[in-house]
Each structure stands twice: as C-alpha cells, then as structure tokens.
Short mmCIF file of C-alpha atoms and ligand atoms in Angstrom, two decimals:
data_model
loop_
_atom_site.label_atom_id
_atom_site.label_comp_id
_atom_site.label_asym_id
_atom_site.label_seq_id
_atom_site.Cartn_x
_atom_site.Cartn_y
_atom_site.Cartn_z
CA UNK B 1 29.60 33.33 17.61
CA UNK B 2 26.73 31.87 19.95
CA UNK B 3 23.28 32.39 18.22
CA UNK B 4 20.06 31.58 20.58
CA UNK B 5 18.47 28.82 18.20
CA UNK B 6 17.07 27.01 21.03
CA UNK B 7 12.98 27.91 19.97
CA UNK B 8 12.59 27.83 16.33
CA UNK B 9 9.36 27.72 14.02
CA UNK B 10 9.08 25.00 11.49
CA UNK B 11 6.42 26.32 8.78
CA UNK B 12 4.40 23.39 8.74
CA UNK B 13 1.30 21.87 10.85
CA UNK B 14 1.75 18.91 8.84
CA UNK B 15 1.76 16.15 11.99
CA UNK B 16 4.17 13.41 10.42
CA UNK B 17 6.38 16.16 9.79
CA UNK B 18 6.22 17.92 12.90
CA UNK B 19 6.98 14.82 14.85
CA UNK B 20 9.60 13.42 12.33
CA UNK B 21 11.91 16.50 12.89
CA UNK B 22 11.28 16.92 16.46
CA UNK B 23 13.03 14.03 16.62
CA UNK B 24 15.77 14.28 14.71
CA UNK B 25 16.11 17.58 16.13
CA UNK B 26 16.06 15.97 19.43
CA UNK B 27 16.85 18.24 22.22
CA UNK B 28 19.02 20.13 20.37
CA UNK B 29 16.25 22.58 19.11
CA UNK B 30 12.95 23.73 20.85
CA UNK B 31 10.49 22.94 17.27
CA UNK B 32 7.36 25.31 17.28
CA UNK B 33 4.61 25.10 14.70
CA UNK B 34 2.74 27.18 12.87
CA UNK B 35 -0.48 26.71 15.55
CA UNK B 36 1.56 26.83 17.89
CA UNK B 37 2.75 30.77 17.07
CA UNK B 38 -0.89 31.63 15.87
CA UNK B 39 -0.03 31.42 12.70
CA UNK B 40 -3.09 30.36 10.66
CA UNK B 41 -3.15 31.88 7.30
CA UNK B 42 -2.40 29.53 4.00
CA UNK B 43 1.09 30.06 3.07
CA UNK B 44 0.79 30.89 -0.67
CA UNK B 45 2.78 28.49 -2.84
CA UNK B 46 3.52 30.54 -6.01
CA UNK B 47 7.10 29.51 -7.06
CA UNK B 48 8.33 27.15 -9.55
CA UNK B 49 11.15 25.64 -7.88
CA UNK B 50 11.56 24.19 -4.20
CA UNK B 51 13.99 26.83 -3.40
CA UNK B 52 11.43 29.71 -4.45
CA UNK B 53 8.65 27.71 -2.22
CA UNK B 54 10.63 27.12 0.39
CA UNK B 55 12.14 30.30 1.10
CA UNK B 56 8.42 32.26 0.40
CA UNK B 57 7.14 30.11 3.85
CA UNK B 58 10.09 30.59 5.89
CA UNK B 59 10.16 34.54 4.70
CA UNK B 60 6.45 34.25 5.55
CA UNK B 61 7.12 33.62 8.64
CA UNK B 62 9.44 35.98 9.56
CA UNK B 63 8.92 39.09 8.27
CA UNK B 64 5.32 38.71 9.83
CA UNK B 65 5.52 36.87 13.23
CA UNK B 66 9.63 37.50 13.67
CA UNK B 67 10.91 34.10 14.94
CA UNK B 68 13.92 32.05 13.07
CA UNK B 69 12.50 29.78 10.69
CA UNK B 70 12.67 26.90 8.68
CA UNK B 71 10.66 25.94 5.93
CA UNK B 72 10.02 22.57 3.44
CA UNK B 73 9.33 21.93 0.37
CA UNK B 74 9.43 18.54 -1.50
CA UNK B 75 9.08 17.29 -5.01
CA UNK B 76 8.82 13.86 -6.43
CA UNK B 77 10.45 13.53 -9.43
CA UNK B 78 9.10 10.75 -12.31
CA UNK B 79 11.66 9.99 -14.82
CA UNK B 80 9.27 9.09 -17.64
CA UNK B 81 7.00 11.85 -16.88
CA UNK B 82 9.51 14.15 -17.49
CA UNK B 83 10.22 15.03 -13.85
CA UNK B 84 6.24 14.88 -13.03
CA UNK B 85 5.37 15.91 -10.13
CA UNK B 86 8.29 17.37 -9.00
CA UNK B 87 6.96 20.63 -7.61
CA UNK B 88 3.29 20.25 -8.07
CA UNK B 89 2.79 16.67 -5.77
CA UNK B 90 0.77 17.89 -3.40
CA UNK B 91 -2.63 19.47 -6.44
CA UNK B 92 -0.59 16.88 -8.63
CA UNK B 93 -4.47 15.44 -9.22
CA UNK B 94 -6.18 18.71 -8.94
CA UNK B 95 -6.16 21.85 -6.24
CA UNK B 96 -8.97 19.73 -3.63
CA UNK B 97 -7.16 16.76 -3.84
CA UNK B 98 -6.23 14.14 -1.57
CA UNK B 99 -3.44 12.08 -0.97
CA UNK B 100 -5.02 8.45 -2.39
CA UNK B 101 -6.26 10.93 -5.38
CA UNK B 102 -2.16 12.21 -6.00
CA UNK B 103 -1.59 8.49 -5.48
CA UNK B 104 -4.43 7.19 -8.06
CA UNK B 105 -3.48 9.34 -10.08
CA UNK B 106 0.24 8.61 -10.87
CA UNK B 107 -0.77 5.08 -11.05
CA UNK B 108 -2.82 5.50 -13.83
CA UNK B 109 -0.40 7.51 -15.68
CA UNK B 110 2.27 4.56 -14.99
CA UNK B 111 -0.20 1.89 -16.15
CA UNK B 112 1.77 -0.57 -18.64
CA UNK B 113 5.02 1.79 -18.32
CA UNK B 114 8.43 -0.05 -17.96
CA UNK B 115 10.38 3.02 -16.05
CA UNK B 116 8.79 3.58 -12.50
CA UNK B 117 12.26 4.90 -11.43
CA UNK B 118 11.98 7.86 -9.28
CA UNK B 119 13.07 9.99 -6.23
CA UNK B 120 12.14 12.77 -3.65
CA UNK B 121 14.08 15.35 -3.66
CA UNK B 122 13.61 18.27 -0.23
CA UNK B 123 14.46 21.60 0.14
CA UNK B 124 14.96 23.00 3.29
CA UNK B 125 15.00 27.37 3.80
CA UNK B 126 16.09 28.48 6.90
CA UNK B 127 15.98 32.21 7.62
CA UNK B 128 18.26 33.25 10.82
CA UNK B 129 20.56 36.67 11.18
CA UNK B 130 19.18 37.92 8.56
CA UNK B 131 21.01 34.96 6.78
CA UNK B 132 19.26 33.03 4.50
CA UNK B 133 20.60 29.19 4.31
CA UNK B 134 19.04 26.12 2.05
CA UNK B 135 19.62 22.59 2.38
CA UNK B 136 19.06 19.44 0.10
CA UNK B 137 18.23 15.76 0.76
CA UNK B 138 17.61 13.63 -1.73
CA UNK B 139 16.15 9.29 -2.31
CA UNK B 140 15.83 7.40 -5.28
CA UNK B 141 13.63 4.72 -6.15
CA UNK B 142 10.77 3.58 -7.52
CA UNK B 143 6.54 3.70 -8.10
CA UNK B 144 4.77 0.53 -7.33
CA UNK B 145 3.01 -0.34 -9.35
CA UNK B 146 0.25 -0.68 -6.39
CA UNK B 147 -0.53 0.42 -3.17
CA UNK B 148 1.33 -1.06 0.44
CA UNK B 149 1.47 -0.48 3.68
CA UNK B 150 -0.22 1.68 6.61
CA UNK B 151 2.20 4.22 7.72
CA UNK B 152 3.29 7.55 6.85
CA UNK B 153 1.11 10.13 4.23
CA UNK B 154 0.87 11.20 1.48
CA UNK B 155 3.16 8.86 -1.62
CA UNK B 156 4.10 6.76 0.98
CA UNK B 157 2.43 3.20 -0.53
CA UNK B 158 3.96 3.64 -3.59
CA UNK B 159 7.60 4.91 -3.11
CA UNK B 160 9.92 2.03 -2.63
CA UNK B 161 13.45 3.82 -2.07
CA UNK B 162 16.29 1.41 -4.08
CA UNK B 163 18.20 0.88 -0.83
CA UNK B 164 15.43 -0.98 1.14
CA UNK B 165 13.29 -2.66 -1.82
CA UNK B 166 9.79 -1.62 0.34
CA UNK B 167 8.13 0.90 0.43
CA UNK B 168 7.93 3.69 2.79
CA UNK B 169 4.03 3.24 4.47
CA UNK B 170 5.46 -0.48 5.35
CA UNK B 171 8.61 1.16 7.04
CA UNK B 172 8.57 2.45 10.87
CA UNK B 173 9.10 6.15 11.17
CA UNK B 174 13.07 5.42 12.42
CA UNK B 175 13.80 3.60 8.98
CA UNK B 176 12.10 6.02 7.08
CA UNK B 177 13.79 8.81 8.67
CA UNK B 178 16.89 7.55 8.28
CA UNK B 179 16.83 7.27 4.68
CA UNK B 180 14.30 10.03 3.64
CA UNK B 181 14.59 12.92 1.34
CA UNK B 182 13.90 15.03 4.88
CA UNK B 183 15.41 13.30 6.70
CA UNK B 184 18.78 13.19 4.60
CA UNK B 185 17.40 17.45 4.28
CA UNK B 186 16.86 18.22 8.08
CA UNK B 187 20.41 16.64 8.95
CA UNK B 188 22.32 18.93 7.01
CA UNK B 189 20.66 21.92 8.59
CA UNK B 190 20.60 20.62 12.31
CA UNK B 191 24.70 19.72 11.34
CA UNK B 192 24.78 22.93 10.13
CA UNK B 193 23.14 24.71 13.23
CA UNK B 194 25.16 22.47 15.43
CA UNK B 195 28.46 23.31 14.09
CA UNK B 196 28.43 26.45 13.08
CA UNK B 197 26.50 28.54 15.83
CA UNK B 198 26.56 26.99 18.97
P1 IMP M 201 5.33 19.68 1.17
O1 IMP M 201 6.04 20.05 -0.03
O2 IMP M 201 5.93 18.77 1.56
O3 IMP M 201 4.00 20.10 1.36
O4 IMP M 201 4.93 18.43 -0.09
C1 IMP M 201 4.59 18.16 -1.58
C2 IMP M 201 3.73 16.93 -1.59
O5 IMP M 201 4.69 15.53 -1.86
C3 IMP M 201 3.25 16.36 -1.14
O6 IMP M 201 1.25 15.92 -1.54
C4 IMP M 201 3.02 15.55 0.05
O7 IMP M 201 1.95 14.85 0.95
C5 IMP M 201 4.26 14.92 -0.79
N1 IMP M 201 5.41 14.29 0.33
C6 IMP M 201 6.26 15.35 0.54
N2 IMP M 201 6.35 14.02 1.57
C7 IMP M 201 6.90 12.92 1.64
C8 IMP M 201 7.25 11.65 1.67
O8 IMP M 201 8.06 12.16 2.82
N3 IMP M 201 6.32 10.51 2.03
C9 IMP M 201 5.58 10.55 0.87
N4 IMP M 201 4.91 11.79 -0.01
C10 IMP M 201 5.22 13.23 0.62
#
C-alpha cells in the first residue's frame, strides 16, 4: 500500500526539534511545524505518561487541521529521584519556569547525591491512515555537578550520555542526534514510514 506521507506535521514549534527532525528525515518527508499550518493554540499536555501526551498532541492536529501528524513527548528520569522529573520535566521548577530554572532545581536536588544516573526517554505518536502508532527512544547517562557547553537546549548542559562522557550541550548537533533519545525514536519512526508506506 502506498500512502502519501510526503507532507506531515510535527506538532511542535521548538526550532531545535524541527531542525533535528528535518535533518533526520532529509529528503524523505516534508515536515511542517504548527506555526506553518496556522496552529497558534497551546496544546494541553494533561496526561501523566509520555505516550498519553504525545497522543493528545497528534490527535489535536489531526482532528482540527486534518493533517497526518506526529508528536513527541520527552522525559528525563533521574534514578535517585524515583524517576522524577519524568513526564513533568518541562514544568519541573513550576508552570512558567525557564530551562535554566529546571537545571538549577535539578542540580540543587542532587547536591551531595552520589547516584547521578539518569536517562532521557522519548515517545513519538504518529497518526496516519486513521491509525495510531508509537515509537520509542532512550539514552542512558548521568547528571553533571555543574552546567557545561553552549549547544542544545533544556537539560543538555547537565546531561552526560554514558556513550560519550561529555554533556549533550558540548556535542555537535550531529553527534547528539546519533545517540539521543529523540534521534533514536525519530529513526524508528522514519524507518517505519520508509519500510511500510513507500
Ligand atoms: P518535551 O516533551 O520535548 O517538551 O520535553 C520535556 C522537557 O525535557 C523540556 O524541559 C525539555 O527542555 C526537555 N528536553 C526534551 N528533549 C531534550 C533534549 O534533547 N535535551 C535536553 N532537554 C530536553
């Protein structure tokens, strides 16, 4: 079966994520952002799982705008904090907090803590052909004791993947994409589309 997936909406306006996704999809998909389809709403993320939030966002776009769509949700799970901030990673330091606030709070909670193991997990929900699909990606690592590096976003200055030993924020976008939670989930998603739809 051949389905036209050449244009698909990524339910995000985050320029870093769009850049990452477009680099990974290179030539295989035309990825539109929410702004590019005129979606100005703040899509509510009210589920208590990554899967639930990714599905809410993808369904929102499909139902209101009619486009095939994919959406991601990511959490940073810190072992010594029983998996927090997890699904609440974006709002860890409060509803209108900045990424720097989140980083500061996490470093504060881990002051003097020996076990700094953490992992990023991403779930991507895809809505196409009236069906829903989920794809996952994960990267294991640890939380540094202070921020390093100028690149990336969010928790990148303090997340050190086990595979490289340097924070995401100090890696090139290509090197980060090669091992990151979202890079892995995106490749699973793109392989699925390439293998089964075209
Ligand atoms: P979201 O689900 O992608 O919005 O991400 C939830 C939280 O995790 C936000 O605080 C993001 O800044 C953070 N986050 C998501 N992906 C990454 C990443 O690749 N590096 C660092 N932080 C991230």
